Structure formats: C-alpha cells, structure tokens
mmCIF file of C-alpha atoms and ligand atoms in Angstrom:
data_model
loop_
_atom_site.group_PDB
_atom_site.id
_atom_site.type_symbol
_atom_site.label_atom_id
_atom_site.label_comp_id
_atom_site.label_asym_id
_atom_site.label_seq_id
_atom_site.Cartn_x
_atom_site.Cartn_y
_atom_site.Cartn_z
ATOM 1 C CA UNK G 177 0.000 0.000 0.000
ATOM 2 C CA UNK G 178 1.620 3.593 -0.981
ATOM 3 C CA UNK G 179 2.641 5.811 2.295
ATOM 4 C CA UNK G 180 3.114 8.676 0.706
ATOM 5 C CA UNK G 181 2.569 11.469 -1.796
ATOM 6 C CA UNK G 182 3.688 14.238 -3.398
ATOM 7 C CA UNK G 183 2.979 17.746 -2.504
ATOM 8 C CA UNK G 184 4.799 21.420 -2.294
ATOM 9 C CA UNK G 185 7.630 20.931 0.055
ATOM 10 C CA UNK G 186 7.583 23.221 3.075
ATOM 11 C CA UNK G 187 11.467 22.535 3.748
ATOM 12 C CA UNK G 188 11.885 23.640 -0.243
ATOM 13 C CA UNK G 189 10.171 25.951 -1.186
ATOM 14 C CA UNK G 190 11.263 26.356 -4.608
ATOM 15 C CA UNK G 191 10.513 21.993 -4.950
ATOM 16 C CA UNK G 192 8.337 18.969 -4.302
ATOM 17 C CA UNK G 193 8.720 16.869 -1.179
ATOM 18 C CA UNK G 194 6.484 13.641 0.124
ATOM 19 C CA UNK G 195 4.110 13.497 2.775
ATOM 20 C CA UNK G 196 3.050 10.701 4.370
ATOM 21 C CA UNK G 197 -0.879 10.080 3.513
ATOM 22 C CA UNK G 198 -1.396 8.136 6.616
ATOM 23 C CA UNK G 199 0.132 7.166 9.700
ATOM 24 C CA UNK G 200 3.368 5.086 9.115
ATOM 25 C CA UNK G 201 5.129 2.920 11.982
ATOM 26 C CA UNK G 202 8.945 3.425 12.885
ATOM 27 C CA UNK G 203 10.981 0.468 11.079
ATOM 28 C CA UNK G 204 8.493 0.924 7.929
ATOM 29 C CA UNK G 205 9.744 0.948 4.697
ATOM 30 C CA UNK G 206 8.006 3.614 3.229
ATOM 31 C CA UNK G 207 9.977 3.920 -0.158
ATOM 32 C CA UNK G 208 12.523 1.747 -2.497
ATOM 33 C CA UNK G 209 15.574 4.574 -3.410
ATOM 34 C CA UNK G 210 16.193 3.228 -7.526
ATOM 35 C CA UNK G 211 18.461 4.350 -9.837
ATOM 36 C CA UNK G 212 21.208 4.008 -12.294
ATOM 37 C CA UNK G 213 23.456 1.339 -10.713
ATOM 38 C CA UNK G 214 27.201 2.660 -12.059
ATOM 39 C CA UNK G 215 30.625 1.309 -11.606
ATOM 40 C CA UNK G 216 32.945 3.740 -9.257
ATOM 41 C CA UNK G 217 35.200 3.718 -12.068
ATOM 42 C CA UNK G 218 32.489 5.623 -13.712
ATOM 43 C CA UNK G 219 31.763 7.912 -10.341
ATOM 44 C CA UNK G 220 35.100 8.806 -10.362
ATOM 45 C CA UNK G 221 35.447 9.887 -13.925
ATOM 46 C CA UNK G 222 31.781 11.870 -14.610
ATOM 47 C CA UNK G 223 31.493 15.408 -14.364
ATOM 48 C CA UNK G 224 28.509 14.609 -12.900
ATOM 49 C CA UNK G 225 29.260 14.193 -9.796
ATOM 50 C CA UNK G 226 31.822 16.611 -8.940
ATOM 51 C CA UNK G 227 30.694 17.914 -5.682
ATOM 52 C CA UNK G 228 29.661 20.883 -7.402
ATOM 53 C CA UNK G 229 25.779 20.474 -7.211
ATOM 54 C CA UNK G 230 23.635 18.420 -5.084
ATOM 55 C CA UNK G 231 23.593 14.711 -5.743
ATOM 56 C CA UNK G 232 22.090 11.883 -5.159
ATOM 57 C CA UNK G 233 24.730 9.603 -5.100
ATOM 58 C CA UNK G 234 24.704 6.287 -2.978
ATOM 59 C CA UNK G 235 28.070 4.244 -2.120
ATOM 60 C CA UNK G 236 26.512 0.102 -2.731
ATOM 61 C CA UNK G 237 29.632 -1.512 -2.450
ATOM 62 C CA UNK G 238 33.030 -1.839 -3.172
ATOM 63 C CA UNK G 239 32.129 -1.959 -6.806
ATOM 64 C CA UNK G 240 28.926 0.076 -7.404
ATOM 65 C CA UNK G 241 27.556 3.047 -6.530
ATOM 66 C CA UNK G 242 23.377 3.988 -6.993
ATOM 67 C CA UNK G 243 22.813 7.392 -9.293
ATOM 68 C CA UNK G 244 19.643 8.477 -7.815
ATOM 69 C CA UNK G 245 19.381 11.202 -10.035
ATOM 70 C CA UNK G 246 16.519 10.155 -12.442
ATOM 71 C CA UNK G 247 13.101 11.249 -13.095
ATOM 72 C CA UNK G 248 11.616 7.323 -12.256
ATOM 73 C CA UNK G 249 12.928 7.905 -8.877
ATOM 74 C CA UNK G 250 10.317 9.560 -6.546
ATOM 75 C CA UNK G 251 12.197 8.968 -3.286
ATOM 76 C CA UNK G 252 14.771 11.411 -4.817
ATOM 77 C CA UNK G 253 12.049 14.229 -3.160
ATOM 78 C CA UNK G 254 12.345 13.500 0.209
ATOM 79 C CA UNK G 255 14.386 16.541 1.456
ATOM 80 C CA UNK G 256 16.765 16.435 4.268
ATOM 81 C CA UNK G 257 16.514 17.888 7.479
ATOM 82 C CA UNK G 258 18.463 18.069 10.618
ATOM 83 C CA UNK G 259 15.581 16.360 12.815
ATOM 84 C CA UNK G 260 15.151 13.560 10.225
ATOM 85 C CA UNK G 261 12.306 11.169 10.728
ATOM 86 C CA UNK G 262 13.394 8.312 7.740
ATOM 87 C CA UNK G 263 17.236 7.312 6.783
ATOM 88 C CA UNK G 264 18.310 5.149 4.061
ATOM 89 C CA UNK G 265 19.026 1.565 4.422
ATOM 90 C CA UNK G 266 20.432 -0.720 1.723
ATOM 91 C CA UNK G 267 20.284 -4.189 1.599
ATOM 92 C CA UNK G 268 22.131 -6.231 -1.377
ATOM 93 C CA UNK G 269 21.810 -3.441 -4.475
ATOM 94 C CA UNK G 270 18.466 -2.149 -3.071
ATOM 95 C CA UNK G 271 17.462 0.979 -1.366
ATOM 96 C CA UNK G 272 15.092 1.932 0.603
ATOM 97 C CA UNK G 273 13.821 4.572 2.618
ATOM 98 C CA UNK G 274 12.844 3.454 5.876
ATOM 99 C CA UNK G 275 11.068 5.342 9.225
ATOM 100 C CA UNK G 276 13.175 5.933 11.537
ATOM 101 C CA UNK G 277 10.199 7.425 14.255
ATOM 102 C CA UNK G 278 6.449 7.182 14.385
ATOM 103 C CA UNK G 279 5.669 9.582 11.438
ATOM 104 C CA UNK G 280 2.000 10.875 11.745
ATOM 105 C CA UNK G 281 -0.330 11.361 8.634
ATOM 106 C CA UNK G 282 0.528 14.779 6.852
ATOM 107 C CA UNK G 283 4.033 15.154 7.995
ATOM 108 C CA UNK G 284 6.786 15.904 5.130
ATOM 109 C CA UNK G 285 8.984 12.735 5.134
ATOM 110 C CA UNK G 286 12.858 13.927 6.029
ATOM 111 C CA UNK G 287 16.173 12.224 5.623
ATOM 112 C CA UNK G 288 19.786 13.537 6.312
ATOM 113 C CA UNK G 289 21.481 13.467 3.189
ATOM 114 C CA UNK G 290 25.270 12.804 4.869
ATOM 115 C CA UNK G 291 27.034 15.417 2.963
ATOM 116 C CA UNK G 292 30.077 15.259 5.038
ATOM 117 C CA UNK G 293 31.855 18.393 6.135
ATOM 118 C CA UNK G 294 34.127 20.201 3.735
ATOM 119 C CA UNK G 295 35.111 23.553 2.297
ATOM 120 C CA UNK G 296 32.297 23.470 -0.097
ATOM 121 C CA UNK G 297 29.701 23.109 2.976
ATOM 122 C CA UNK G 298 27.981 26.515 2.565
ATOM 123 C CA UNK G 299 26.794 25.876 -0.933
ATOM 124 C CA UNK G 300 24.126 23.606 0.694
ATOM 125 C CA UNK G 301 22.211 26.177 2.979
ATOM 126 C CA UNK G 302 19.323 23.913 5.094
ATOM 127 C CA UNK G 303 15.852 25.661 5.861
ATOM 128 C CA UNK G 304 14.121 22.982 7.456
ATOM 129 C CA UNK G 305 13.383 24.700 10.775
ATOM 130 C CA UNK G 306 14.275 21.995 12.942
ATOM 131 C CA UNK G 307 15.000 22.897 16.565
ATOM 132 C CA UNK G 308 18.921 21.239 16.192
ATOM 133 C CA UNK G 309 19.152 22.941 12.480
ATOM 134 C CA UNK G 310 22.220 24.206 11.557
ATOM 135 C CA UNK G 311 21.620 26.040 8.949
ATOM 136 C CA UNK G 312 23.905 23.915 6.461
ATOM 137 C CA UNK G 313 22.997 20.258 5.123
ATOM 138 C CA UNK G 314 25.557 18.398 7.016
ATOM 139 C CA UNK G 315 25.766 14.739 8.191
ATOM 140 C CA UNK G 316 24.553 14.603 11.776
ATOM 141 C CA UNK G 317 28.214 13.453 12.475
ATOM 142 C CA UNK G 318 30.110 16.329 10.962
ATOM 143 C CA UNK G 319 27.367 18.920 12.379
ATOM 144 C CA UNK G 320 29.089 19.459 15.360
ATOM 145 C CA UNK G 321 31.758 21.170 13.862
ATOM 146 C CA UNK G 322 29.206 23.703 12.181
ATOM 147 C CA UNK G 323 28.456 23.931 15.278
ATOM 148 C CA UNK G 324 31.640 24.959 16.827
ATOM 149 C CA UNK G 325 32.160 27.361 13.613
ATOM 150 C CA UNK G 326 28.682 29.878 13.645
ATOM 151 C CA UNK G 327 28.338 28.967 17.920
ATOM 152 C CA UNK G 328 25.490 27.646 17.614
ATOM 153 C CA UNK G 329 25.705 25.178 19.850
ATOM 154 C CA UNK G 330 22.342 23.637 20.637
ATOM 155 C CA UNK G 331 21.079 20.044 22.170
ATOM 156 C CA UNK G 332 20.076 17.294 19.706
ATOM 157 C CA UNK G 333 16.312 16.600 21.025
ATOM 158 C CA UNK G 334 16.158 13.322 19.655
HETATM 159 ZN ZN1 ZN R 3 18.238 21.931 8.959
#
C-alpha cells in the first residue's frame, strides 16, 4: 500500500517533497531509493558528480555506486533535514527509505542526506526549521563542527 505522496515541500520551497498520507510505523519501509546502478570507475570519472551540485549519489559496495538522479525515482524528493524522521538503508543493491520514528499522517517525510563536512559546505544552505538545524545540510556526524564554527551550539532533542 503507498505511504506517501507528493505535494509542495515546506522545507523547499522552490521543490516537491512527500508526505506521508497516513500514519506510518517506525521500522516501515516507506519507499525503495532506484536508480542508475554505475561502476565507481564511472563515479570517479563523470562530471557529474563533482561535488559541485547536489547529488544523489549512494556508495553500494566496493564496486557500485546507486545514481539516484533520475526522473523514475520519486524517493529522490524527500528533502533532508536536521531532525530527520526516515534514513536510508540498503540491503544487497536495493534501497530503501525506511522510518526511523512514528511519522503521523501529513508530515513531510525527512532524511539527512550525509554530505560530510568540507570547504564546499555553505553551498548547501538547510531551511528545514528543525530545533537542532544548523543552517547547512551536514551529516549529523560532521554537524558538530558547524556547530563549533557559527556557535550555535544547541542540544540534539532526539
Ligand atoms: Zn536543517
């Protein structure tokens, strides 16, 4: 049965995001993540995927990596935010995009897209008015140092 749909985002307001259309239990997998499955060999040579833009790039395995970045994939409009409520989880070559909390009907599904830190950080500005956001799409591991940078130092409520 689907869990979600599609709707105006209100963490992007320029895009799409989904919603879940009805109450969806933590451990659910809401969405599968598909894609172009590419060699690295081929990561590591395209333009594509520079670092210069967002992307939707997934590591598989030591061989393979999971180019998100096509118009069949829905799952590529879940947004991140800092107070996530779904994460990816991979099993094999497959995707998916599982709950992570209780997520009640009507609420935008989130993830944390794991951008680690870097000098390019600021290109990736985060508006998803969480209470922990910090202002930046960050992985929830690097964050800290954001933190430290703009002192903005504020308690994970998770
Ligand atoms: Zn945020």
């Amino acid at each position: 049965m689907k869990l979600y749909g599609i709707r105006k985002s209100n963490i992007d307001r320029n895009g799409r995001g989904l919603y879940a259309i009805k109450d969806i239990k933590e451990g659910t997998r809401i969405i599968n993540y598909v894609g172009k499955i590419i060699t690295k060999k081929k990561t590591e040579e395209s333009k594509k995927f520079d670092n210069s833009k967002p992307i939707y790039l997934f590591n598989l395995n030591g061989r393979y990596d999971l180019d998100g970045d096509v118009p069949w994939n829905i799952a590529r409009l879940i947004n991140h935010a800092c107070l996530n409520n779904c994460d990816y989880e991979g099993k094999g070559l497959k995707l998916w995009v599982v709950a992570i909390k209780d997520i009640k009907k009507g609420d935008e599904l989130t993830c944390d897209y794991g951008f680690s830190y870097d000098s390019d950080y600021k290109q990736f500005p985060c508006k998803c008015g969480s209470k922990n956001c910090v202002g930046f799409i960050v992985r929830e591991g690097s964050r800290w140092r954001i933190n430290k940078k703009f002192k903005k130092i504020q308690r994970v409520s998770r």
